[in-house]
mmCIF file of C-alpha atoms in Angstrom:
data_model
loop_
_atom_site.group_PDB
_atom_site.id
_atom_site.type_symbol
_atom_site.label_atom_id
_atom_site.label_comp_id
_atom_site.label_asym_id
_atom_site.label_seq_id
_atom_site.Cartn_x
_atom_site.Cartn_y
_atom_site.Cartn_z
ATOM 1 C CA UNK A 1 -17.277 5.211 5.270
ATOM 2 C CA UNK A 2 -15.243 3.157 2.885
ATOM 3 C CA UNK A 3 -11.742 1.434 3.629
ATOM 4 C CA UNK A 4 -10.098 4.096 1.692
ATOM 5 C CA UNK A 5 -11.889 7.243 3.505
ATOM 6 C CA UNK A 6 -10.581 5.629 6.896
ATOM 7 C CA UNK A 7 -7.629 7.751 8.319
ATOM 8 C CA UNK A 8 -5.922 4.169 9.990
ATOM 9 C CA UNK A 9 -3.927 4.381 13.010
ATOM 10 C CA UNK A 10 -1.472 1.830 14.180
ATOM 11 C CA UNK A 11 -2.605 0.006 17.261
ATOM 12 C CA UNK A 12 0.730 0.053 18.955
ATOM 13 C CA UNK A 13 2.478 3.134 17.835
ATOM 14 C CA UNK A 14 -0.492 5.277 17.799
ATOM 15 C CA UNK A 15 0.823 7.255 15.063
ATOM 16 C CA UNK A 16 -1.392 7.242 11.379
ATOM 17 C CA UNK A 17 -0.633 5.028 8.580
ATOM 18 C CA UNK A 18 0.975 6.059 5.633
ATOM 19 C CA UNK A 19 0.815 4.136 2.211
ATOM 20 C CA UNK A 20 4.115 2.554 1.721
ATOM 21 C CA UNK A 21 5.348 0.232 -1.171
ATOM 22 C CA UNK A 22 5.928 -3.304 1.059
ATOM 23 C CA UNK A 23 7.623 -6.481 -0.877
ATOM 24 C CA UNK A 24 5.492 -9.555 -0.062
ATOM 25 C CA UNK A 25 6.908 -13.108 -0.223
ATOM 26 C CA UNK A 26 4.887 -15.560 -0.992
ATOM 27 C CA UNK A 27 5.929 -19.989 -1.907
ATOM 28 C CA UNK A 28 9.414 -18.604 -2.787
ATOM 29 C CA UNK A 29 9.047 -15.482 -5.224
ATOM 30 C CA UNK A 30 8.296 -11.888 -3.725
ATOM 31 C CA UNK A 31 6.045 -9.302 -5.111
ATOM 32 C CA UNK A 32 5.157 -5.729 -4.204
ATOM 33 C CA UNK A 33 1.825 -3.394 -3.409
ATOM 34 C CA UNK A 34 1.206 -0.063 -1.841
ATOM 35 C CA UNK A 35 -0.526 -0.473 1.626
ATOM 36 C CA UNK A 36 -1.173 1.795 4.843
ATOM 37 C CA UNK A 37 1.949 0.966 7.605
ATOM 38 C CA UNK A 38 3.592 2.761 10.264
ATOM 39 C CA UNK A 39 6.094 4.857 9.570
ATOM 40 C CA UNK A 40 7.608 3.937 13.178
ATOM 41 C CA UNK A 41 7.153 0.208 13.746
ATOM 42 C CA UNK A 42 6.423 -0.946 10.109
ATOM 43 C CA UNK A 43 3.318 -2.827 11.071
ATOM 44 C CA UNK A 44 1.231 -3.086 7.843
ATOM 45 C CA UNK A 45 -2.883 -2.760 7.596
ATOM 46 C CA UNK A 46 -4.324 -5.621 4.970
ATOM 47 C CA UNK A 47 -7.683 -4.294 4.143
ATOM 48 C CA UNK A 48 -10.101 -6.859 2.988
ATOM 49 C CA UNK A 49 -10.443 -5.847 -0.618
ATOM 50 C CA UNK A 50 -6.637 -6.094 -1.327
ATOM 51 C CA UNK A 51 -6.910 -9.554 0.835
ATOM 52 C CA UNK A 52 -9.771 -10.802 -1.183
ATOM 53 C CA UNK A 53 -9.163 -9.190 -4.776
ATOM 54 C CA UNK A 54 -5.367 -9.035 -5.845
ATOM 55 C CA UNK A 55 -3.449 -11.300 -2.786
ATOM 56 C CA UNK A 56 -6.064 -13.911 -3.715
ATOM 57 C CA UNK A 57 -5.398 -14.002 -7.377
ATOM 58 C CA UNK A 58 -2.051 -13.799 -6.699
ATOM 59 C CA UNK A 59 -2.115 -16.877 -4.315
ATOM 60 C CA UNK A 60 -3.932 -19.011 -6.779
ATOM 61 C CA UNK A 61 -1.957 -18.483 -9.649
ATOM 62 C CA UNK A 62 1.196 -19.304 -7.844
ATOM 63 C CA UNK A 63 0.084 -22.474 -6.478
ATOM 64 C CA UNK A 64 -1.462 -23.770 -9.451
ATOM 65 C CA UNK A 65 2.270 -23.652 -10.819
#
């Protein structure tokens, strides 16, 4: 089963994740993504592809600035 077939539940609130647009900040500038949270706590899931895909590239272009 892939990350995306997973139905996610948050560990505290017990309640499933929903995909929710979440503003990242990141060496003083802030950008935003679509990722599973809890619509009760906020807690967000980062699954490994968005970690090591997009966040990475994201990362590396903003410190080699």
């Amino acid at each position: 089963m892939s990350e995306q077939e997973r139905t996610w539940k948050c560990a505290r609130c017990g309640v499933p994740l929903k995909n929710t647009r979440v503003i990242f900040h990141y060496m003083g500038r802030d950008f935003g993504h679509e990722v599973p949270a809890c619509p009760r706590c906020g807690q967000v899931l980062i699954v490994r592809g968005l970690a090591k895909g997009r966040m990475a590239q994201v990362e590396e272009l903003m410190e080699d600035k």
